[in-house]
Amino acid sequence: MSKQQKAKETQGYQAKPVMPFCINCQHFTSKVEQVKSAWSVGTYTRESEVRCGIGGFAIKKQGTCNSFTAKIDQ
């Protein structure tokens, strides 16, 4: 193991950390819908009902709480 690798391991370095924001939590829920644009031919995506799955209250995507659990990508 190189000196750099050993130093990274000692410090707990993460190249791509999962930040403890609500958007990265497995309890994050929202409703996403395609909406027809009134001013052009296409559609756009609108996200609403951004909520915590545990308490059911409205949240900010970059909020956080003590119940944060990282999403497991599949």
Short mmCIF file of N, CA and C in Angstrom, two decimals:
data_model
loop_
_atom_site.label_atom_id
_atom_site.label_comp_id
_atom_site.label_asym_id
_atom_site.label_seq_id
_atom_site.Cartn_x
_atom_site.Cartn_y
_atom_site.Cartn_z
N MET A 1 0.84 -1.17 0.00
CA MET A 1 0.00 0.00 0.00
C MET A 1 0.89 1.24 0.00
N SER A 2 0.58 2.19 -0.89
CA SER A 2 1.39 3.40 -0.98
C SER A 2 1.13 4.33 0.20
N LYS A 3 2.03 5.31 0.37
CA LYS A 3 1.87 6.27 1.46
C LYS A 3 0.59 7.09 1.28
N GLN A 4 0.30 7.44 0.02
CA GLN A 4 -0.91 8.21 -0.24
C GLN A 4 -2.16 7.41 0.08
N GLN A 5 -2.18 6.16 -0.36
CA GLN A 5 -3.33 5.30 -0.11
C GLN A 5 -3.53 5.10 1.40
N LYS A 6 -2.44 4.92 2.12
CA LYS A 6 -2.50 4.73 3.56
C LYS A 6 -3.04 5.99 4.25
N ALA A 7 -2.57 7.16 3.80
CA ALA A 7 -3.04 8.43 4.36
C ALA A 7 -4.53 8.63 4.08
N LYS A 8 -4.97 8.31 2.87
CA LYS A 8 -6.39 8.42 2.52
C LYS A 8 -7.25 7.53 3.41
N GLU A 9 -6.80 6.31 3.62
CA GLU A 9 -7.53 5.36 4.45
C GLU A 9 -7.59 5.83 5.90
N THR A 10 -6.48 6.35 6.41
CA THR A 10 -6.41 6.85 7.78
C THR A 10 -7.38 8.01 8.00
N GLN A 11 -7.46 8.90 7.01
CA GLN A 11 -8.31 10.08 7.11
C GLN A 11 -9.76 9.80 6.74
N GLY A 12 -10.06 8.62 6.21
CA GLY A 12 -11.43 8.31 5.79
C GLY A 12 -11.85 9.06 4.54
N TYR A 13 -10.90 9.31 3.65
CA TYR A 13 -11.16 10.05 2.41
C TYR A 13 -12.19 9.33 1.55
N GLN A 14 -13.16 10.10 1.00
CA GLN A 14 -14.16 9.56 0.09
C GLN A 14 -14.16 10.41 -1.17
N ALA A 15 -13.89 9.81 -2.31
CA ALA A 15 -13.86 10.54 -3.57
C ALA A 15 -15.25 11.02 -3.98
N LYS A 16 -16.27 10.22 -3.71
CA LYS A 16 -17.65 10.58 -4.05
C LYS A 16 -18.54 10.34 -2.82
N PRO A 17 -18.50 11.25 -1.86
CA PRO A 17 -19.28 11.05 -0.64
C PRO A 17 -20.78 11.24 -0.87
N VAL A 18 -21.58 10.58 -0.08
CA VAL A 18 -23.03 10.77 -0.10
C VAL A 18 -23.34 11.80 0.98
N MET A 19 -23.75 12.98 0.55
CA MET A 19 -24.04 14.05 1.50
C MET A 19 -25.36 13.74 2.20
N PRO A 20 -25.45 14.00 3.49
CA PRO A 20 -26.66 13.66 4.24
C PRO A 20 -27.80 14.67 4.03
N PHE A 21 -28.21 14.86 2.77
CA PHE A 21 -29.34 15.72 2.44
C PHE A 21 -30.58 14.86 2.24
N CYS A 22 -31.74 15.46 2.41
CA CYS A 22 -33.00 14.73 2.22
C CYS A 22 -33.10 14.11 0.83
N ILE A 23 -32.61 14.79 -0.19
CA ILE A 23 -32.68 14.27 -1.56
C ILE A 23 -31.92 12.94 -1.70
N ASN A 24 -30.94 12.69 -0.84
CA ASN A 24 -30.16 11.45 -0.88
C ASN A 24 -30.65 10.41 0.12
N CYS A 25 -31.76 10.67 0.79
CA CYS A 25 -32.28 9.77 1.83
C CYS A 25 -33.31 8.81 1.24
N GLN A 26 -33.34 7.59 1.74
CA GLN A 26 -34.29 6.60 1.22
C GLN A 26 -35.72 6.93 1.64
N HIS A 27 -35.92 7.83 2.59
CA HIS A 27 -37.26 8.20 3.04
C HIS A 27 -37.83 9.37 2.23
N PHE A 28 -37.06 9.96 1.32
CA PHE A 28 -37.48 11.08 0.49
C PHE A 28 -38.57 10.62 -0.48
N THR A 29 -39.68 11.35 -0.53
CA THR A 29 -40.74 11.04 -1.50
C THR A 29 -41.15 12.32 -2.22
N SER A 30 -41.59 12.15 -3.46
CA SER A 30 -42.11 13.28 -4.22
C SER A 30 -42.95 12.74 -5.37
N LYS A 31 -43.73 13.62 -5.95
CA LYS A 31 -44.58 13.28 -7.08
C LYS A 31 -44.01 14.00 -8.31
N VAL A 32 -43.71 13.25 -9.35
CA VAL A 32 -43.15 13.82 -10.58
C VAL A 32 -44.15 13.58 -11.70
N GLU A 33 -44.45 14.65 -12.44
CA GLU A 33 -45.41 14.52 -13.54
C GLU A 33 -44.93 15.29 -14.76
N GLN A 34 -45.32 14.81 -15.92
CA GLN A 34 -45.04 15.49 -17.18
C GLN A 34 -46.19 16.47 -17.45
N VAL A 35 -45.86 17.72 -17.71
CA VAL A 35 -46.86 18.76 -17.93
C VAL A 35 -46.69 19.31 -19.33
N LYS A 36 -47.81 19.42 -20.05
CA LYS A 36 -47.77 19.98 -21.40
C LYS A 36 -47.51 21.48 -21.31
N SER A 37 -46.55 21.93 -22.04
CA SER A 37 -46.17 23.33 -22.03
C SER A 37 -47.24 24.18 -22.72
N ALA A 38 -47.60 25.30 -22.12
CA ALA A 38 -48.60 26.19 -22.69
C ALA A 38 -48.01 27.08 -23.79
N TRP A 39 -46.71 27.25 -23.81
CA TRP A 39 -46.08 28.16 -24.76
C TRP A 39 -45.26 27.48 -25.85
N SER A 40 -45.13 26.15 -25.78
CA SER A 40 -44.41 25.44 -26.84
C SER A 40 -45.03 24.07 -27.05
N VAL A 41 -44.48 23.30 -27.97
CA VAL A 41 -45.04 22.01 -28.35
C VAL A 41 -44.74 20.92 -27.33
N GLY A 42 -43.63 21.01 -26.63
CA GLY A 42 -43.16 19.94 -25.75
C GLY A 42 -43.81 19.91 -24.37
N THR A 43 -43.18 19.11 -23.53
CA THR A 43 -43.61 18.99 -22.14
C THR A 43 -42.42 19.27 -21.23
N TYR A 44 -42.71 19.46 -19.96
CA TYR A 44 -41.64 19.61 -18.98
C TYR A 44 -42.02 18.81 -17.74
N THR A 45 -41.04 18.54 -16.91
CA THR A 45 -41.24 17.75 -15.71
C THR A 45 -41.44 18.68 -14.52
N ARG A 46 -42.49 18.41 -13.74
CA ARG A 46 -42.77 19.20 -12.54
C ARG A 46 -42.75 18.25 -11.33
N GLU A 47 -42.04 18.64 -10.30
CA GLU A 47 -41.98 17.84 -9.08
C GLU A 47 -42.77 18.55 -7.99
N SER A 48 -43.62 17.81 -7.31
CA SER A 48 -44.42 18.39 -6.23
C SER A 48 -44.51 17.40 -5.07
N GLU A 49 -45.16 17.81 -4.01
CA GLU A 49 -45.34 16.98 -2.82
C GLU A 49 -44.01 16.39 -2.32
N VAL A 50 -43.01 17.25 -2.18
CA VAL A 50 -41.70 16.84 -1.68
C VAL A 50 -41.83 16.66 -0.17
N ARG A 51 -41.76 15.41 0.28
CA ARG A 51 -42.05 15.10 1.68
C ARG A 51 -41.10 14.06 2.26
N CYS A 52 -41.09 14.00 3.59
CA CYS A 52 -40.36 12.95 4.31
C CYS A 52 -41.29 11.75 4.44
N GLY A 53 -40.79 10.57 4.11
CA GLY A 53 -41.59 9.36 4.20
C GLY A 53 -41.83 8.89 5.62
N ILE A 54 -41.06 9.38 6.57
CA ILE A 54 -41.23 8.97 7.97
C ILE A 54 -42.31 9.82 8.64
N GLY A 55 -42.11 11.14 8.63
CA GLY A 55 -43.04 12.04 9.32
C GLY A 55 -44.15 12.58 8.45
N GLY A 56 -43.99 12.50 7.12
CA GLY A 56 -45.01 12.98 6.20
C GLY A 56 -45.05 14.49 6.03
N PHE A 57 -44.08 15.21 6.59
CA PHE A 57 -44.08 16.66 6.50
C PHE A 57 -43.31 17.14 5.27
N ALA A 58 -43.59 18.37 4.84
CA ALA A 58 -42.90 18.97 3.70
C ALA A 58 -41.44 19.23 4.07
N ILE A 59 -40.55 19.03 3.10
CA ILE A 59 -39.11 19.20 3.34
C ILE A 59 -38.46 20.01 2.23
N LYS A 60 -37.26 20.44 2.47
CA LYS A 60 -36.39 21.03 1.45
C LYS A 60 -35.43 19.93 1.02
N LYS A 61 -35.07 19.88 -0.25
CA LYS A 61 -34.19 18.82 -0.76
C LYS A 61 -32.83 18.81 -0.08
N GLN A 62 -32.34 19.97 0.33
CA GLN A 62 -31.03 20.02 0.99
C GLN A 62 -31.14 20.10 2.50
N GLY A 63 -32.31 19.76 3.03
CA GLY A 63 -32.47 19.67 4.47
C GLY A 63 -31.87 18.36 4.97
N THR A 64 -31.85 18.17 6.28
CA THR A 64 -31.35 16.93 6.85
C THR A 64 -32.00 16.71 8.21
N CYS A 65 -31.90 15.49 8.73
CA CYS A 65 -32.43 15.18 10.05
C CYS A 65 -31.65 14.01 10.65
N ASN A 66 -31.98 13.64 11.88
CA ASN A 66 -31.28 12.56 12.57
C ASN A 66 -31.64 11.18 12.03
N SER A 67 -32.70 11.06 11.24
CA SER A 67 -33.14 9.77 10.71
C SER A 67 -32.60 9.50 9.30
N PHE A 68 -31.60 10.27 8.85
CA PHE A 68 -31.06 10.09 7.50
C PHE A 68 -30.54 8.67 7.29
N THR A 69 -30.98 8.07 6.18
CA THR A 69 -30.49 6.76 5.74
C THR A 69 -30.20 6.88 4.26
N ALA A 70 -28.97 6.63 3.86
CA ALA A 70 -28.57 6.80 2.46
C ALA A 70 -29.36 5.87 1.55
N LYS A 71 -29.68 6.39 0.34
CA LYS A 71 -30.36 5.57 -0.67
C LYS A 71 -29.43 4.47 -1.12
N ILE A 72 -30.01 3.34 -1.45
CA ILE A 72 -29.24 2.22 -2.00
C ILE A 72 -29.56 2.16 -3.48
N ASP A 73 -28.58 2.52 -4.32
CA ASP A 73 -28.78 2.48 -5.77
C ASP A 73 -28.83 1.05 -6.25
N GLN A 74 -29.77 0.79 -7.14
CA GLN A 74 -29.91 -0.57 -7.67
C GLN A 74 -29.62 -0.59 -9.14
#
